[in-house]
mmCIF file of C-alpha atoms and ligand atoms in Angstrom:
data_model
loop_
_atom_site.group_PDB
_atom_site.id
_atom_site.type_symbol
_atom_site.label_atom_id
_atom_site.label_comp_id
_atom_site.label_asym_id
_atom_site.label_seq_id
_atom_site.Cartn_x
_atom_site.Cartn_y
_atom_site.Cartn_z
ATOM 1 C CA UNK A 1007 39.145 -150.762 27.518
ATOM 2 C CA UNK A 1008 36.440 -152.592 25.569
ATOM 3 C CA UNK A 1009 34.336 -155.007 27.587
ATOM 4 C CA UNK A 1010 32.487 -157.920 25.959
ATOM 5 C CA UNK A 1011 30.021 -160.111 27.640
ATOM 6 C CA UNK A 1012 29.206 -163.307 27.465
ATOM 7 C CA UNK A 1013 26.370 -164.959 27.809
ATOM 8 C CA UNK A 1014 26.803 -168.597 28.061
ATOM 9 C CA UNK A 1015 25.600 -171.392 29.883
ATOM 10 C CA UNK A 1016 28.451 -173.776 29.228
ATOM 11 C CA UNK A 1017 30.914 -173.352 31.563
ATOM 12 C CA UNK A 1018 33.743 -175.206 29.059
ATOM 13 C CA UNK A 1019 32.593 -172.820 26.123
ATOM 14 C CA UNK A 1020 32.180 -169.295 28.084
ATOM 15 C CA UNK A 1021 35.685 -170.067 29.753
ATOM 16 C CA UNK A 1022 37.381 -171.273 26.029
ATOM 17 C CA UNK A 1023 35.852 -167.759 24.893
ATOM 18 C CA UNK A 1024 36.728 -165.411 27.552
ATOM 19 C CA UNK A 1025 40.317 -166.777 27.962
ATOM 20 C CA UNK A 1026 41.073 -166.084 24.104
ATOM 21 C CA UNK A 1027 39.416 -162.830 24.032
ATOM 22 C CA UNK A 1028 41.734 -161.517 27.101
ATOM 23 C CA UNK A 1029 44.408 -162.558 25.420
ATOM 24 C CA UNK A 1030 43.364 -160.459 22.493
ATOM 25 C CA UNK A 1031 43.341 -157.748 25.107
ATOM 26 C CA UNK A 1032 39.215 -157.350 26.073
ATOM 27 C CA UNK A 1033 37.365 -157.616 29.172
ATOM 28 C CA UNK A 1034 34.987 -159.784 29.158
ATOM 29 C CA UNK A 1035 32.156 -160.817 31.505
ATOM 30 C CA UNK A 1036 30.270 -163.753 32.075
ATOM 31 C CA UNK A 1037 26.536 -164.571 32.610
ATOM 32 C CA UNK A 1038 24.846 -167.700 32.330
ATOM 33 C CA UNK A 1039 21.315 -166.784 32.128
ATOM 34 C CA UNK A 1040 19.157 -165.079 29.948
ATOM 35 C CA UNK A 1041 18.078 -162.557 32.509
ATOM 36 C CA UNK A 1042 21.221 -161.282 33.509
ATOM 37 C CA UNK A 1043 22.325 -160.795 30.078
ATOM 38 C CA UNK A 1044 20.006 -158.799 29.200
ATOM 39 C CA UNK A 1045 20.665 -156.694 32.743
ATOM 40 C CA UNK A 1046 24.060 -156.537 32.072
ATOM 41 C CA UNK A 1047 23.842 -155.649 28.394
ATOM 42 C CA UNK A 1048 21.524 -152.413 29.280
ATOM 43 C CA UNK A 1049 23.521 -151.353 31.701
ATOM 44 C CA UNK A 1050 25.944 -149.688 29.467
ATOM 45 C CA UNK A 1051 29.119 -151.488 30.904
ATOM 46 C CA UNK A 1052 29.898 -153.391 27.932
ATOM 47 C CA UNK A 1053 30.749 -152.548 24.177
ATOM 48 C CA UNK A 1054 29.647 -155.819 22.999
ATOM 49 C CA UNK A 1055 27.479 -159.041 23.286
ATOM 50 C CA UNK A 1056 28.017 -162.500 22.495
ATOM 51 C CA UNK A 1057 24.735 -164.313 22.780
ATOM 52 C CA UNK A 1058 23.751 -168.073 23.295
ATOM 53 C CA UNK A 1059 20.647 -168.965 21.982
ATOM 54 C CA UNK A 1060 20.080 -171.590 24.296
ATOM 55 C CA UNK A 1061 19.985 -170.051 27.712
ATOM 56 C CA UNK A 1062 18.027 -170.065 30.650
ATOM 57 C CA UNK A 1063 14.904 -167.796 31.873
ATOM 58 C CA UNK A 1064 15.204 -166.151 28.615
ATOM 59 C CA UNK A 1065 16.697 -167.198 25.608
ATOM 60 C CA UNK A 1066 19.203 -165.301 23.183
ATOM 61 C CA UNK A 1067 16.276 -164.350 20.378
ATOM 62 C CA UNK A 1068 14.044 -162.927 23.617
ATOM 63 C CA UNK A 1069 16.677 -161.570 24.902
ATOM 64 C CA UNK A 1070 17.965 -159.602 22.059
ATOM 65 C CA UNK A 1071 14.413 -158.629 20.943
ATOM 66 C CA UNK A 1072 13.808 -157.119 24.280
ATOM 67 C CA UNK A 1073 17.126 -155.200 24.087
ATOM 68 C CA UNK A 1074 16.461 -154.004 20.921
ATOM 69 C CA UNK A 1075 13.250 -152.730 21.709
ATOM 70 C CA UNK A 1076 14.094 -151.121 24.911
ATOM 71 C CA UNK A 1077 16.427 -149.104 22.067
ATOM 72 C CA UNK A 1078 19.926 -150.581 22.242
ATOM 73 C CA UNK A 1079 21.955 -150.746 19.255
ATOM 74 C CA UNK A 1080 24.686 -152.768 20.822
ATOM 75 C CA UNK A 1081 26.411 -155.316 18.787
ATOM 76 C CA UNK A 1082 25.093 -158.625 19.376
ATOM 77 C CA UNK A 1083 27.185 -161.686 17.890
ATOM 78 C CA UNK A 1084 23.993 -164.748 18.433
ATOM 79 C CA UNK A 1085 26.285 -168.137 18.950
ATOM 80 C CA UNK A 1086 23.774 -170.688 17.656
ATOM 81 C CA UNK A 1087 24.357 -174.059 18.114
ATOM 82 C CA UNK A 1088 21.365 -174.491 15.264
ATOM 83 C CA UNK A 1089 22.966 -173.919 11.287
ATOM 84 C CA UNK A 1090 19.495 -174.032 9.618
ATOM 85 C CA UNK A 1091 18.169 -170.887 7.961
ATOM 86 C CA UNK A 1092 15.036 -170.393 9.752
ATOM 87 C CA UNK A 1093 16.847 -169.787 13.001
ATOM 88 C CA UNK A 1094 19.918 -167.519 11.342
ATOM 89 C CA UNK A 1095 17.054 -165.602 9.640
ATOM 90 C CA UNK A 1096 14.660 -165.608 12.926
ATOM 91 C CA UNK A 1097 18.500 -164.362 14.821
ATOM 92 C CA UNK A 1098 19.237 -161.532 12.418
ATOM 93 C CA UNK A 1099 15.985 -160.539 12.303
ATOM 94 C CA UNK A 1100 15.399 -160.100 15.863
ATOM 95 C CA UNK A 1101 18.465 -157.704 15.668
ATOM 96 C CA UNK A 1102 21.741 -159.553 15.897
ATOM 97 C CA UNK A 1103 24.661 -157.540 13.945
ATOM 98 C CA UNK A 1104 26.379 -161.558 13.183
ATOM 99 C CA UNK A 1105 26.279 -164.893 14.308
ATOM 100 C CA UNK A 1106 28.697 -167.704 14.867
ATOM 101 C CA UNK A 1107 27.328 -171.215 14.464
ATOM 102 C CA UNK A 1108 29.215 -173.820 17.281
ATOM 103 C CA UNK A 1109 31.561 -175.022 16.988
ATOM 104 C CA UNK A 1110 33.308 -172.709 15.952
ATOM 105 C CA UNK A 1111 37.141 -171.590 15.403
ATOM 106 C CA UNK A 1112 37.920 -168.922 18.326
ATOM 107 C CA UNK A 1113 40.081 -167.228 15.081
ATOM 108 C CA UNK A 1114 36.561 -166.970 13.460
ATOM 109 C CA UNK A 1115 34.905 -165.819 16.572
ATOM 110 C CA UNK A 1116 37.702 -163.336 16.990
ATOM 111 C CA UNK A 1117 37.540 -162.148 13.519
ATOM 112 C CA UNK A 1118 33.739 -161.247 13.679
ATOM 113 C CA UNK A 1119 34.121 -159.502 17.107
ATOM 114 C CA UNK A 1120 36.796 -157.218 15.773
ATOM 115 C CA UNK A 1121 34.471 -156.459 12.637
ATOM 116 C CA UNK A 1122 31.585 -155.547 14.613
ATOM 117 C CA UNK A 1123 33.448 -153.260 17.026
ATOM 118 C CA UNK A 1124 34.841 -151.856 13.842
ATOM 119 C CA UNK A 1125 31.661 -150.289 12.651
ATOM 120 C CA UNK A 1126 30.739 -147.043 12.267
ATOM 121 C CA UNK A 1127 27.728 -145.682 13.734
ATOM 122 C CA UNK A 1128 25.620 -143.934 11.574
ATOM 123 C CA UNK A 1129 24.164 -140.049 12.712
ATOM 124 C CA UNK A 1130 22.021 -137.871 11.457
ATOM 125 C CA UNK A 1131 18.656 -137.893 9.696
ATOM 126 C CA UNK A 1132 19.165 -139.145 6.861
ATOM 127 C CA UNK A 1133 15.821 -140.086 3.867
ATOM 128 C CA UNK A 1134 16.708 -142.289 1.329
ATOM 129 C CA UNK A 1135 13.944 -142.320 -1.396
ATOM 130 C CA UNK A 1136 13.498 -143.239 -5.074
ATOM 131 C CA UNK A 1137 10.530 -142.929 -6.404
ATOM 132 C CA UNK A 1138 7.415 -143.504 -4.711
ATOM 133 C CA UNK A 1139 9.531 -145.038 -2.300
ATOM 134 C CA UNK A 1140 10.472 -143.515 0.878
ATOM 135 C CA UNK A 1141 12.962 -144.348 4.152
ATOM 136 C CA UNK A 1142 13.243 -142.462 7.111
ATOM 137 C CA UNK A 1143 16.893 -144.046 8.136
ATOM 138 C CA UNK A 1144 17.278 -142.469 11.500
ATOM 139 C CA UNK A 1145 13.080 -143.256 12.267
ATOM 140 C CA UNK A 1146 12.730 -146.661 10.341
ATOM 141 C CA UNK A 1147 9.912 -145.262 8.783
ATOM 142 C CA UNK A 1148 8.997 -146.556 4.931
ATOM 143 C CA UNK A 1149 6.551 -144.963 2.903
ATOM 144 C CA UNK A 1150 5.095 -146.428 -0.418
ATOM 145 C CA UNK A 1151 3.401 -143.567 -1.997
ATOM 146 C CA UNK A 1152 2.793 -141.547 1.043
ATOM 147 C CA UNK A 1153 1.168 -144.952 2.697
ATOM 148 C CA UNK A 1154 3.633 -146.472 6.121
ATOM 149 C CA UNK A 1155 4.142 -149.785 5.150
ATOM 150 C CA UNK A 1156 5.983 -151.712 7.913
ATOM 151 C CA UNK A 1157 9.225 -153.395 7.139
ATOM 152 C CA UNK A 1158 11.271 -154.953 9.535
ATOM 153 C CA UNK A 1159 14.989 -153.935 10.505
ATOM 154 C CA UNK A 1160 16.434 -156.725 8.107
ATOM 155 C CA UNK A 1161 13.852 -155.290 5.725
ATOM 156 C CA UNK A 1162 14.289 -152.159 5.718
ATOM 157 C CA UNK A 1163 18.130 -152.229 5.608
ATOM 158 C CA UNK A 1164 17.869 -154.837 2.167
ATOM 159 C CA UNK A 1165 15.628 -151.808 0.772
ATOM 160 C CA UNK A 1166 17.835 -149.090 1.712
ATOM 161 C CA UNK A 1167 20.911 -150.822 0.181
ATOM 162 C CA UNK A 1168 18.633 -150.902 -3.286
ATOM 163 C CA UNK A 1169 17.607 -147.644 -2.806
ATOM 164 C CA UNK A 1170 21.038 -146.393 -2.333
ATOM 165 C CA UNK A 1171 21.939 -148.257 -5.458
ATOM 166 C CA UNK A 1172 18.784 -147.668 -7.638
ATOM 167 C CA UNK A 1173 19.928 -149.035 -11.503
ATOM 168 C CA UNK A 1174 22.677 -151.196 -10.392
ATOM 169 C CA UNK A 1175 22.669 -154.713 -9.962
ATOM 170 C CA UNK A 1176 23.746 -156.030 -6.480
ATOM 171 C CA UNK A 1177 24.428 -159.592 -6.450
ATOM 172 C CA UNK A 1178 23.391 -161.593 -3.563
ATOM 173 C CA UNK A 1179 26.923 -162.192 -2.568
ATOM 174 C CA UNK A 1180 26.880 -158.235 -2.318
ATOM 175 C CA UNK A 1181 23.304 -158.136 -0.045
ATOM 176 C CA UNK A 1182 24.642 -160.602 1.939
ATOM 177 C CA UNK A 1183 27.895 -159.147 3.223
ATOM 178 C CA UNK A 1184 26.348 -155.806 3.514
ATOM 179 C CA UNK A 1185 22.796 -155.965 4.994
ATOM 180 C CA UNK A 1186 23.642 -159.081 7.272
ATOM 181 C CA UNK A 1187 27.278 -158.448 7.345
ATOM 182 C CA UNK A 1188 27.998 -162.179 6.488
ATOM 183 C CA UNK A 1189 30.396 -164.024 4.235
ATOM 184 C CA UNK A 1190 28.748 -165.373 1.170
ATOM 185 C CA UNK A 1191 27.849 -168.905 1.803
ATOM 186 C CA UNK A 1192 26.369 -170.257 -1.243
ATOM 187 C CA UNK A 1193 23.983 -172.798 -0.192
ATOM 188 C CA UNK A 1194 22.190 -169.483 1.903
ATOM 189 C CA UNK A 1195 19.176 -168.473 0.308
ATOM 190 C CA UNK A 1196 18.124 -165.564 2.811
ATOM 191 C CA UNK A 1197 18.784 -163.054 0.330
ATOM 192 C CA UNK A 1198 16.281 -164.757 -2.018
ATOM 193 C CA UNK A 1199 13.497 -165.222 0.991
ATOM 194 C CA UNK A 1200 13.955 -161.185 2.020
ATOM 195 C CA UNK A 1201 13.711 -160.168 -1.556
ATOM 196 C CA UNK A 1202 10.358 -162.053 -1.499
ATOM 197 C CA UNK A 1203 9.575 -160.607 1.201
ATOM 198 C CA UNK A 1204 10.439 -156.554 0.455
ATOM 199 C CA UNK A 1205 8.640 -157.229 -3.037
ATOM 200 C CA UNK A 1206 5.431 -158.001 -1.044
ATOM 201 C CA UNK A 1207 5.685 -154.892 0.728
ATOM 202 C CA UNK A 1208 6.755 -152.290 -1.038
ATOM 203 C CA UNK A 1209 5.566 -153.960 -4.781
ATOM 204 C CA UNK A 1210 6.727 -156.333 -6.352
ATOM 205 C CA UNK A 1211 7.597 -153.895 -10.025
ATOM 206 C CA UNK A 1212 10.953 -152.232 -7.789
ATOM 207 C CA UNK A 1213 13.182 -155.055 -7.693
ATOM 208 C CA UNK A 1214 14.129 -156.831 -11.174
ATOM 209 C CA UNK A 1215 16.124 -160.240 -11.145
ATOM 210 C CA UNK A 1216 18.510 -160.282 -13.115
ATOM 211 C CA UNK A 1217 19.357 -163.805 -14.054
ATOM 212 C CA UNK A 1218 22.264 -164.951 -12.922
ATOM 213 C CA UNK A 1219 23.547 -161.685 -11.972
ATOM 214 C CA UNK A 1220 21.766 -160.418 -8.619
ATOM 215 C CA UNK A 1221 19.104 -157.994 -8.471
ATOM 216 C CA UNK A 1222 18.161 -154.627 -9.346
ATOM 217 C CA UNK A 1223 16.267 -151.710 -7.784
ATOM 218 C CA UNK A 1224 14.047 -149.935 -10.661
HETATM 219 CA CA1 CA B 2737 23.337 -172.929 25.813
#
């Protein structure tokens, strides 16, 4: 049976969550503190996390960076009670598969959770490269011309969807449901901001805008 755990230090929202995702038919668990999440969420019992930001001893973006580093690739869902940019960006960066901004519909919540436990996990070594470009999937090693350049997850996953894709355009409505596994949400610009950012890594000459369109690996 597929346990989730929640990590939530409002009583009234942890106990909203966990009653609607039993009756969807998961376990779930409860923590309140950052801590203990992350002690839980190591300790293999659970198939999934959703993640408060705001939480005590550690919070949801230490937590998660910690798990991720430590090597888990659990699904993380961050609920965020901040909508801005900086902290989705700072949330998906530090790992998280999705977020949920509060408040939010338990339908919504429900949808995402069913999503993530959905997805296939990639195996295998697999190198993408076009180019002078080269990425070690199963490592996360890039390589510019023989030279490691370091790219971060979000990074590197925005350049292997190009890569995969060399010559076509990808819109960002594209980028942004398949790197950050998000609905498009027009007034986002994160896809613009990690373009900006891959260009300054890797060169700016390998992705083209294409106006109005998306953009383009050459
Ligand atoms: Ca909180």
């Amino acid at each position: 049976m597929t346990r989730i755990l929640i990590a939530e230090d409002e009583e009234r929202i942890s106990a909203f969550v966990a009653k609607g995702l039993e009756a969807a038919g998961y376990q779930t668990l409860i923590v309140d503190d950052g801590a203990e999440a992350l002690d839980t969420a190591l300790s293999g019992e659970v198939d999934l996390v959703l993640l408060d930001v705001g939480l005590p001893s550690l919070d949801g973006f230490e937590v998660l960076r910690s798990l991720r580093g430590q090597g888990s690739s659990l699904p993380v869902i961050m609920l965020t009670a901040r909508t801005s940019t900086r902290d989705t960006v700072d949330g998906l960066d530090a790992g998280a598969n999705d977020y949920v901004a509060k408040p939010f519909k338990f339908d919504e919540l429900l949808a995402r959770v069913r999503s993530r436990l959905r997805e296939p996990v990639p195996l295998g070594t697999i190198t993408v490269a076009h180019g002078e470009v080269s990425l070690d999937v199963l490592a996360r090693r890039a390589t510019v011309g023989g030279r490691e350049v370091d790219l971060s997850a979000r990074e590197f996953a925005l350049a292997e969807e190009f890569i995969r894709h060399a010559g076509q355009v990808l819109s960002r409505e594209q980028l942004l449901s398949r790197v950050w596994g998000l609905d498009f949400d027009p007034t986002s610009n994160v896809v613009d901001v990690y373009v900006r950012y891959l260009r300054s890594k890797v060169g700016p000459a390998h992705i083209v805008t294409v106006r109005g369109a998306g953009y383009r690996w050459e």
